[in-house]
JSON list of C-alpha atoms in Angstrom, two decimals:
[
{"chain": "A", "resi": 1, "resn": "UNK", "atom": "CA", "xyz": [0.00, 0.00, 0.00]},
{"chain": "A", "resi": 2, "resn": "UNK", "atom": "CA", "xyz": [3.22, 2.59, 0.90]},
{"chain": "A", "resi": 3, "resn": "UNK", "atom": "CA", "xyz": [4.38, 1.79, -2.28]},
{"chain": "A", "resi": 4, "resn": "UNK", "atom": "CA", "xyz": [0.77, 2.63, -4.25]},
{"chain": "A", "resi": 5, "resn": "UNK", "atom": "CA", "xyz": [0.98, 5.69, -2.17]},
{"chain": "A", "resi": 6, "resn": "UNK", "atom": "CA", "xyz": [4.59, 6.56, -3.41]},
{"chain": "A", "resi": 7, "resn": "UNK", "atom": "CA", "xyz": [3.75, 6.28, -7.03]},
{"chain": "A", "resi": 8, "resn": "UNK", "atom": "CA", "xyz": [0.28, 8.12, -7.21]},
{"chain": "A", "resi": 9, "resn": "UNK", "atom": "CA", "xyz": [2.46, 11.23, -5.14]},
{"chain": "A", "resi": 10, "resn": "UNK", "atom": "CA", "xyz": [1.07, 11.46, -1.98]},
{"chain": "A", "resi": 11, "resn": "UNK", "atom": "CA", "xyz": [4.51, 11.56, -0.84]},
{"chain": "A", "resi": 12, "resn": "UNK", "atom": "CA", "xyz": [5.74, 14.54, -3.44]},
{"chain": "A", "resi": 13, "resn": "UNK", "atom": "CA", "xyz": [6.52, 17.24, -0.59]},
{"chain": "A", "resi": 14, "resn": "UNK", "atom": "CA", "xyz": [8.87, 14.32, 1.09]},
{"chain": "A", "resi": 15, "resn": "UNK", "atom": "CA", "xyz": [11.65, 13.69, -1.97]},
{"chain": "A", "resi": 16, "resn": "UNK", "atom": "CA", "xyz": [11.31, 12.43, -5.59]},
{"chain": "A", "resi": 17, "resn": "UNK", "atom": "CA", "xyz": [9.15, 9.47, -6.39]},
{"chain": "A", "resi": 18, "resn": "UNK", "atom": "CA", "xyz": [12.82, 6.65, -7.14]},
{"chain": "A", "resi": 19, "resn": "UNK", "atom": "CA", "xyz": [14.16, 7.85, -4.35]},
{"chain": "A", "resi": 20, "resn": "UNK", "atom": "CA", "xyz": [11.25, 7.28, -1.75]},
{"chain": "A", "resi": 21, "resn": "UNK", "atom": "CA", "xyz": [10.98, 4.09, -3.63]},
{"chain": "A", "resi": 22, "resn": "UNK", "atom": "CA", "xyz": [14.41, 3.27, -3.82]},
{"chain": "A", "resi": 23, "resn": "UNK", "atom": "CA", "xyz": [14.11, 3.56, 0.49]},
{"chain": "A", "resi": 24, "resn": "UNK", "atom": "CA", "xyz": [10.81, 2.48, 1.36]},
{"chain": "A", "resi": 25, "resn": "UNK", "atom": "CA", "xyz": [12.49, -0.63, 3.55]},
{"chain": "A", "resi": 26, "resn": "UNK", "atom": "CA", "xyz": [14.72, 2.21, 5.15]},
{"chain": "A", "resi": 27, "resn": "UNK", "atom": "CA", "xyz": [11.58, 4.32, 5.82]},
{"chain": "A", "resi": 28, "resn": "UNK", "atom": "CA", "xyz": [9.53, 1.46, 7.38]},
{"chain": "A", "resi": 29, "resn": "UNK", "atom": "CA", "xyz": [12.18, 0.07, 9.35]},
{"chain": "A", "resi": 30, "resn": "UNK", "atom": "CA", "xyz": [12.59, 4.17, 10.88]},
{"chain": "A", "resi": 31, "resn": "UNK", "atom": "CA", "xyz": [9.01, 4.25, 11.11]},
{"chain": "A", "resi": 32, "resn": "UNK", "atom": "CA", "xyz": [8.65, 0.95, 12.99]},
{"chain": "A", "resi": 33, "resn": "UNK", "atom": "CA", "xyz": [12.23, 1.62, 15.16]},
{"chain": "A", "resi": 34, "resn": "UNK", "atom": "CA", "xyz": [10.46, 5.23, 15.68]},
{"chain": "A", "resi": 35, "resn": "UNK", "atom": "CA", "xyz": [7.14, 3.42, 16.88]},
{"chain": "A", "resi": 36, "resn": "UNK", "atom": "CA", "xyz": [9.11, 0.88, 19.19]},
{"chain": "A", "resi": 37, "resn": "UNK", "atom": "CA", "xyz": [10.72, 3.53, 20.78]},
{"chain": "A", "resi": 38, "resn": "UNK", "atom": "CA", "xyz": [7.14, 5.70, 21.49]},
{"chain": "A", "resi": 39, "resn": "UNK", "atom": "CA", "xyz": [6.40, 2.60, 23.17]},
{"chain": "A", "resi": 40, "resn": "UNK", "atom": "CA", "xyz": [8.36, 1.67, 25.27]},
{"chain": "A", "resi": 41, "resn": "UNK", "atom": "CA", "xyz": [9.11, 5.40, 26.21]},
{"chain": "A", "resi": 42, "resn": "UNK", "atom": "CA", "xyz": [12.83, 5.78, 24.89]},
{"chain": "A", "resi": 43, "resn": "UNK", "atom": "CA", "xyz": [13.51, 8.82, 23.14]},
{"chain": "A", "resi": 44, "resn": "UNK", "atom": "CA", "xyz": [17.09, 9.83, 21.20]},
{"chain": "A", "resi": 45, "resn": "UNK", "atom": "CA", "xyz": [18.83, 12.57, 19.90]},
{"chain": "A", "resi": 46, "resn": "UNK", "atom": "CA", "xyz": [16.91, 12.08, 16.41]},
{"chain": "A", "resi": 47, "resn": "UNK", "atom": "CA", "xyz": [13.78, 12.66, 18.44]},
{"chain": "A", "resi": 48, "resn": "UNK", "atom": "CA", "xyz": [14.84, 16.10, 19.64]},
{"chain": "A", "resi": 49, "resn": "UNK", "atom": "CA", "xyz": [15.80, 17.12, 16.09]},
{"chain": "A", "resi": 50, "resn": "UNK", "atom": "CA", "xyz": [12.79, 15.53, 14.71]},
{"chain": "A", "resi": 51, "resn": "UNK", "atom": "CA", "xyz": [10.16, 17.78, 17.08]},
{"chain": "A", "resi": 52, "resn": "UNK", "atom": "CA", "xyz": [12.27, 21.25, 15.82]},
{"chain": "A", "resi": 53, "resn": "UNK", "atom": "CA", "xyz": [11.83, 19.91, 12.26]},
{"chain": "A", "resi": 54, "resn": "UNK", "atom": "CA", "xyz": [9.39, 17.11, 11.66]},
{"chain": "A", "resi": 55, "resn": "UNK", "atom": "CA", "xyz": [10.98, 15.60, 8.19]},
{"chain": "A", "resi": 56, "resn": "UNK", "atom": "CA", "xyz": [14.55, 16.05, 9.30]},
{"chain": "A", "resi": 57, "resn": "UNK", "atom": "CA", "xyz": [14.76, 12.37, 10.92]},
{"chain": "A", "resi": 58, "resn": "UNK", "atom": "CA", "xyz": [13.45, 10.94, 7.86]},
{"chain": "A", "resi": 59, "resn": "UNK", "atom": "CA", "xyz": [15.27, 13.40, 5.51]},
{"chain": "A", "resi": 60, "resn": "UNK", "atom": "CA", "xyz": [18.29, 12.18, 7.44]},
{"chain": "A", "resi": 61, "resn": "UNK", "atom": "CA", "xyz": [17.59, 8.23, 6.20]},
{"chain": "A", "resi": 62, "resn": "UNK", "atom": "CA", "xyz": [15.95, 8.42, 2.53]},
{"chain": "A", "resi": 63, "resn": "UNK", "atom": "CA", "xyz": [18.88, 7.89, -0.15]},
{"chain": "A", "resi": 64, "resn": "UNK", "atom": "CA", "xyz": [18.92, 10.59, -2.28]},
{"chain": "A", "resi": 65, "resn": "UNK", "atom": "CA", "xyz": [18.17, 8.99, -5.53]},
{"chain": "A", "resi": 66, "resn": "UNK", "atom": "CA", "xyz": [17.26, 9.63, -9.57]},
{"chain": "A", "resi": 67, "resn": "UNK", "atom": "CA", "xyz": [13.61, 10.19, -9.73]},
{"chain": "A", "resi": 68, "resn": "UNK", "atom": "CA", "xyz": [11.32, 8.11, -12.53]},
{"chain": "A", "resi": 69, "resn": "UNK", "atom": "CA", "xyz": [10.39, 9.64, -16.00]},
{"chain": "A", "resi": 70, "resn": "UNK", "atom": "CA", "xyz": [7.60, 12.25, -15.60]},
{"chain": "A", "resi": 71, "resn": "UNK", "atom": "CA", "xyz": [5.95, 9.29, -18.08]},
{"chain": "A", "resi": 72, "resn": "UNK", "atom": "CA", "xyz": [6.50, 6.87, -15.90]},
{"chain": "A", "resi": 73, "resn": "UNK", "atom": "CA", "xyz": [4.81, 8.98, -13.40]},
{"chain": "A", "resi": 74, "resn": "UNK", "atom": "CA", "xyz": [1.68, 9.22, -14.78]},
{"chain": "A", "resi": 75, "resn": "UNK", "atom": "CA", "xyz": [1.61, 5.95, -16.12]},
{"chain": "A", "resi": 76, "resn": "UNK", "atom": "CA", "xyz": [1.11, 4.68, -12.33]},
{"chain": "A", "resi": 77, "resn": "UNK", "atom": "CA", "xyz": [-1.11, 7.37, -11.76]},
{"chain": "A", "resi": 78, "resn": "UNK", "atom": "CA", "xyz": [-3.02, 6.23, -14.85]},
{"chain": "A", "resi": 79, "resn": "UNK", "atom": "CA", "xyz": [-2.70, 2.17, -13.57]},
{"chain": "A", "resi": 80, "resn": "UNK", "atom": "CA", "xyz": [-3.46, 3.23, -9.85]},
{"chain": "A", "resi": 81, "resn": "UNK", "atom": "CA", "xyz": [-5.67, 6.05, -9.94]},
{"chain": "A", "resi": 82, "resn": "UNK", "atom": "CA", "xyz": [-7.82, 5.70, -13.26]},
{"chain": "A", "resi": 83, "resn": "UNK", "atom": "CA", "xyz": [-6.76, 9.46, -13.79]},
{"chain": "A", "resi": 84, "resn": "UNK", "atom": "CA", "xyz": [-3.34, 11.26, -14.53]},
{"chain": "A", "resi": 85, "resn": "UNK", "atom": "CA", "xyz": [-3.46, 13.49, -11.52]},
{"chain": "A", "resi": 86, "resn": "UNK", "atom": "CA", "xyz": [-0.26, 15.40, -11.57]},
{"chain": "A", "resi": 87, "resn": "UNK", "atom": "CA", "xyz": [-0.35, 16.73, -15.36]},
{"chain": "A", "resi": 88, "resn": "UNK", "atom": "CA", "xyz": [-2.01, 15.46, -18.37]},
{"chain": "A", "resi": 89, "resn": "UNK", "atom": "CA", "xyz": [0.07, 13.22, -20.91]},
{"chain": "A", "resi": 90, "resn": "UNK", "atom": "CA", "xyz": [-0.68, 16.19, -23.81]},
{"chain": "A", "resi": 91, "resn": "UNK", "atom": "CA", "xyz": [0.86, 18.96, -21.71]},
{"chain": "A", "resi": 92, "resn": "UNK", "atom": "CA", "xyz": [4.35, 18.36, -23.42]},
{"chain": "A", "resi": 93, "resn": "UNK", "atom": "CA", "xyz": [3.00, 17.84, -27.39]},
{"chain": "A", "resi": 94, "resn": "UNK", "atom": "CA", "xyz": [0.85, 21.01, -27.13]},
{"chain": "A", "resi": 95, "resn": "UNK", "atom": "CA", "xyz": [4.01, 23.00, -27.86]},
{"chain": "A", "resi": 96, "resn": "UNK", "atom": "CA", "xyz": [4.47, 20.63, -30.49]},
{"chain": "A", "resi": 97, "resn": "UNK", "atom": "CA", "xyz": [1.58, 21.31, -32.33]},
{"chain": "A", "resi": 98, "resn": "UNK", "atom": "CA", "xyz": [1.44, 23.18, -35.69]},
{"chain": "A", "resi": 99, "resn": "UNK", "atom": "CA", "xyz": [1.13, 26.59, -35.62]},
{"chain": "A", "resi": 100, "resn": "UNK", "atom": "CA", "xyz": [-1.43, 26.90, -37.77]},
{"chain": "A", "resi": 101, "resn": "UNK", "atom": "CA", "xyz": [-3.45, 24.68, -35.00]},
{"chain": "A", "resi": 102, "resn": "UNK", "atom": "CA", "xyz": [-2.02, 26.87, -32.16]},
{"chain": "A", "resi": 103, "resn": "UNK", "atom": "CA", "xyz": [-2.79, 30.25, -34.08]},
{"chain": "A", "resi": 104, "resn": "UNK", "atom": "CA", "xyz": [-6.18, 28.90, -34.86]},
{"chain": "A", "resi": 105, "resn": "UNK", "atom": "CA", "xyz": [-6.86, 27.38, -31.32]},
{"chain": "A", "resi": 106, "resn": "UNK", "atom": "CA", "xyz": [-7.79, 24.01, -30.31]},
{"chain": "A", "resi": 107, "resn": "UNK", "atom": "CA", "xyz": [-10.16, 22.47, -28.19]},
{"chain": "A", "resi": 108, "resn": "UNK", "atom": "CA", "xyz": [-9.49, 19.97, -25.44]},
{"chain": "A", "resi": 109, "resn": "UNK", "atom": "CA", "xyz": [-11.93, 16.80, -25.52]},
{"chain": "A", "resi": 110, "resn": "UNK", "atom": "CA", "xyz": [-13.06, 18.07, -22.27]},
{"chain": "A", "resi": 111, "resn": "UNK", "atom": "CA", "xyz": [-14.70, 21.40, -23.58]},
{"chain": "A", "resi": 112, "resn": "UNK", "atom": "CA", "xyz": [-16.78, 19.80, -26.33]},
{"chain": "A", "resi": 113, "resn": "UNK", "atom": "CA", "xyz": [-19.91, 20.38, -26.05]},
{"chain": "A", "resi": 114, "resn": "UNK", "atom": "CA", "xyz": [-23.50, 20.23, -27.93]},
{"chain": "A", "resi": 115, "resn": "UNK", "atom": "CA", "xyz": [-22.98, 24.43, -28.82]},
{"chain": "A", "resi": 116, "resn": "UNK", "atom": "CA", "xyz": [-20.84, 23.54, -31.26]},
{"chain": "A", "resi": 117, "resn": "UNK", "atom": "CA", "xyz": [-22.80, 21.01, -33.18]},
{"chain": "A", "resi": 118, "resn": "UNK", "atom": "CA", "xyz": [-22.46, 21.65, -37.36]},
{"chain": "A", "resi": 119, "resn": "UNK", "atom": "CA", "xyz": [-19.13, 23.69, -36.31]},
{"chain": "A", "resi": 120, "resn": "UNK", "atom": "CA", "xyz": [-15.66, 22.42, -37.37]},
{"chain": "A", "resi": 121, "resn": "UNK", "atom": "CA", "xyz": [-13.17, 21.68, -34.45]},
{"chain": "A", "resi": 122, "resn": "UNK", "atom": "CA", "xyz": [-9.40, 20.53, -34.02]},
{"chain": "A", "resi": 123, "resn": "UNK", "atom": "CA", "xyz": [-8.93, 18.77, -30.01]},
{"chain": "A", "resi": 124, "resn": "UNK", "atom": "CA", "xyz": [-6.44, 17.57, -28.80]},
{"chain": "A", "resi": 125, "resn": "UNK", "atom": "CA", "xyz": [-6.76, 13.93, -26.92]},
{"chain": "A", "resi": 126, "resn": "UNK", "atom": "CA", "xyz": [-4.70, 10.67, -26.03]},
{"chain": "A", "resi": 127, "resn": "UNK", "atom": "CA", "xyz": [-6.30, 7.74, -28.00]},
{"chain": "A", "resi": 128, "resn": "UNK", "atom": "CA", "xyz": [-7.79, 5.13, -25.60]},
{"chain": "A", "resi": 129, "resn": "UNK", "atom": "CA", "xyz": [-9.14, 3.32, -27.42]},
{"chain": "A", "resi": 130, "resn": "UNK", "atom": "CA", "xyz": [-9.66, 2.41, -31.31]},
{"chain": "A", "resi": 131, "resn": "UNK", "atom": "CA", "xyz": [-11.87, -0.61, -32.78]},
{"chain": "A", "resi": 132, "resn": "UNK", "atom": "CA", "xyz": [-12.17, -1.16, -36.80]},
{"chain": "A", "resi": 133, "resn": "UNK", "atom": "CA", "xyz": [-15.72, -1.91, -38.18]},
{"chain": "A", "resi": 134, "resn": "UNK", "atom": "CA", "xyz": [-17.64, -1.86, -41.55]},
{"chain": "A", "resi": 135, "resn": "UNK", "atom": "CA", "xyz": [-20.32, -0.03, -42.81]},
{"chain": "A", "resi": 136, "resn": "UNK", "atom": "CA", "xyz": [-23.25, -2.11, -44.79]},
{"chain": "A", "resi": 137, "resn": "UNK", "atom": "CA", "xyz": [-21.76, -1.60, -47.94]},
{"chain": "A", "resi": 138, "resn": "UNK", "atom": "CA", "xyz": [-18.49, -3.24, -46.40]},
{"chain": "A", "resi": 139, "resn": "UNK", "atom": "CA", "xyz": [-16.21, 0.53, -46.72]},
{"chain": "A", "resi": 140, "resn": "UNK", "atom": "CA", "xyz": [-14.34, 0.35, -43.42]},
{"chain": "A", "resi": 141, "resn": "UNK", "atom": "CA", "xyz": [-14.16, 3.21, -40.43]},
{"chain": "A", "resi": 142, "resn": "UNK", "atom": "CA", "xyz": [-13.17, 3.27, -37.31]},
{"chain": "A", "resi": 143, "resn": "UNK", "atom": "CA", "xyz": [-14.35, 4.34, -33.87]},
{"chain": "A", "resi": 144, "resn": "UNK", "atom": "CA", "xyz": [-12.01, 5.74, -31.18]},
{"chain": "A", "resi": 145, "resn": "UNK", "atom": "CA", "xyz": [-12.16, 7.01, -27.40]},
{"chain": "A", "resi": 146, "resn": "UNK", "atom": "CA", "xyz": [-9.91, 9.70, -26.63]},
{"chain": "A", "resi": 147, "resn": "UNK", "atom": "CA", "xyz": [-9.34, 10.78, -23.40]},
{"chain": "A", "resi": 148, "resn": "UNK", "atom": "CA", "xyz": [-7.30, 13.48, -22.04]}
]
């Protein structure tokens, strides 16, 4: 469940998404050690720094590490969540669009709507989806989801 946690970026504000990842035994054996200690009413020096600054103690133990891909990012978001949550897969091609497009304007799947039936538009979407069929007379079309 930590680890579902780590990759959908609940942990952002704590380090990159590899490294918590690369020290999530480290941070459950501090977390457990920390718990033990609460217990059975031992305290340490870590515990003194840790009530001035609450994430220095575990700041102290997570390995700073590479993080992931920013697609690899929302890919578990995507797998975990059903949503990309911290930016949307088109954010980097929109730059990448013609200018002709950009000049003219586009229009996320999102902001279709029935106003602008008989109108001609240009979105912008991730393909979810595509399935092949064939009309009666047999000419071939296709149908696909897109999705932001």
């Amino acid at each position: 469940m930590l680890e579902s946690l780590i990759k959908t970026g609940t942990f952002d504000s704590l380090g990159s998404r590899g490294a918590l990842l690369k020290s999530i035994d480290k941070i459950v054996s501090l977390a457990q050690t920390a718990q033990q200690m609460k217990e059975s009413g031992q305290t340490s020096m870590l515990d003194l720094w840790a009530k001035a600054s609450p994430a220095f103690a575990l700041d102290a133990e997570i390995r700073k590490g590479k993080d992931v891909s920013t697609k690899q990012n929302l890919g578990w978001e995507r797998e975990l969540l059903g949503v990309h949550f911290s930016s949307s897969p088109i954010d980097s091609l929109v730059s990448e669009l013609p200018s002709y497009y950009q000049s003219k304007g586009f229009v996320s799947c999102g902001e279709l709507s029935t106003d602008m039936a008989n109108e001609t538009v240009t979105i912008a979407g991730m393909v979810a989806s595509v399935r092949h069929a064939y009309t009666r007379d047999r000419r071939p079309f296709i149908i696909a989801s897109l999705e932001e």
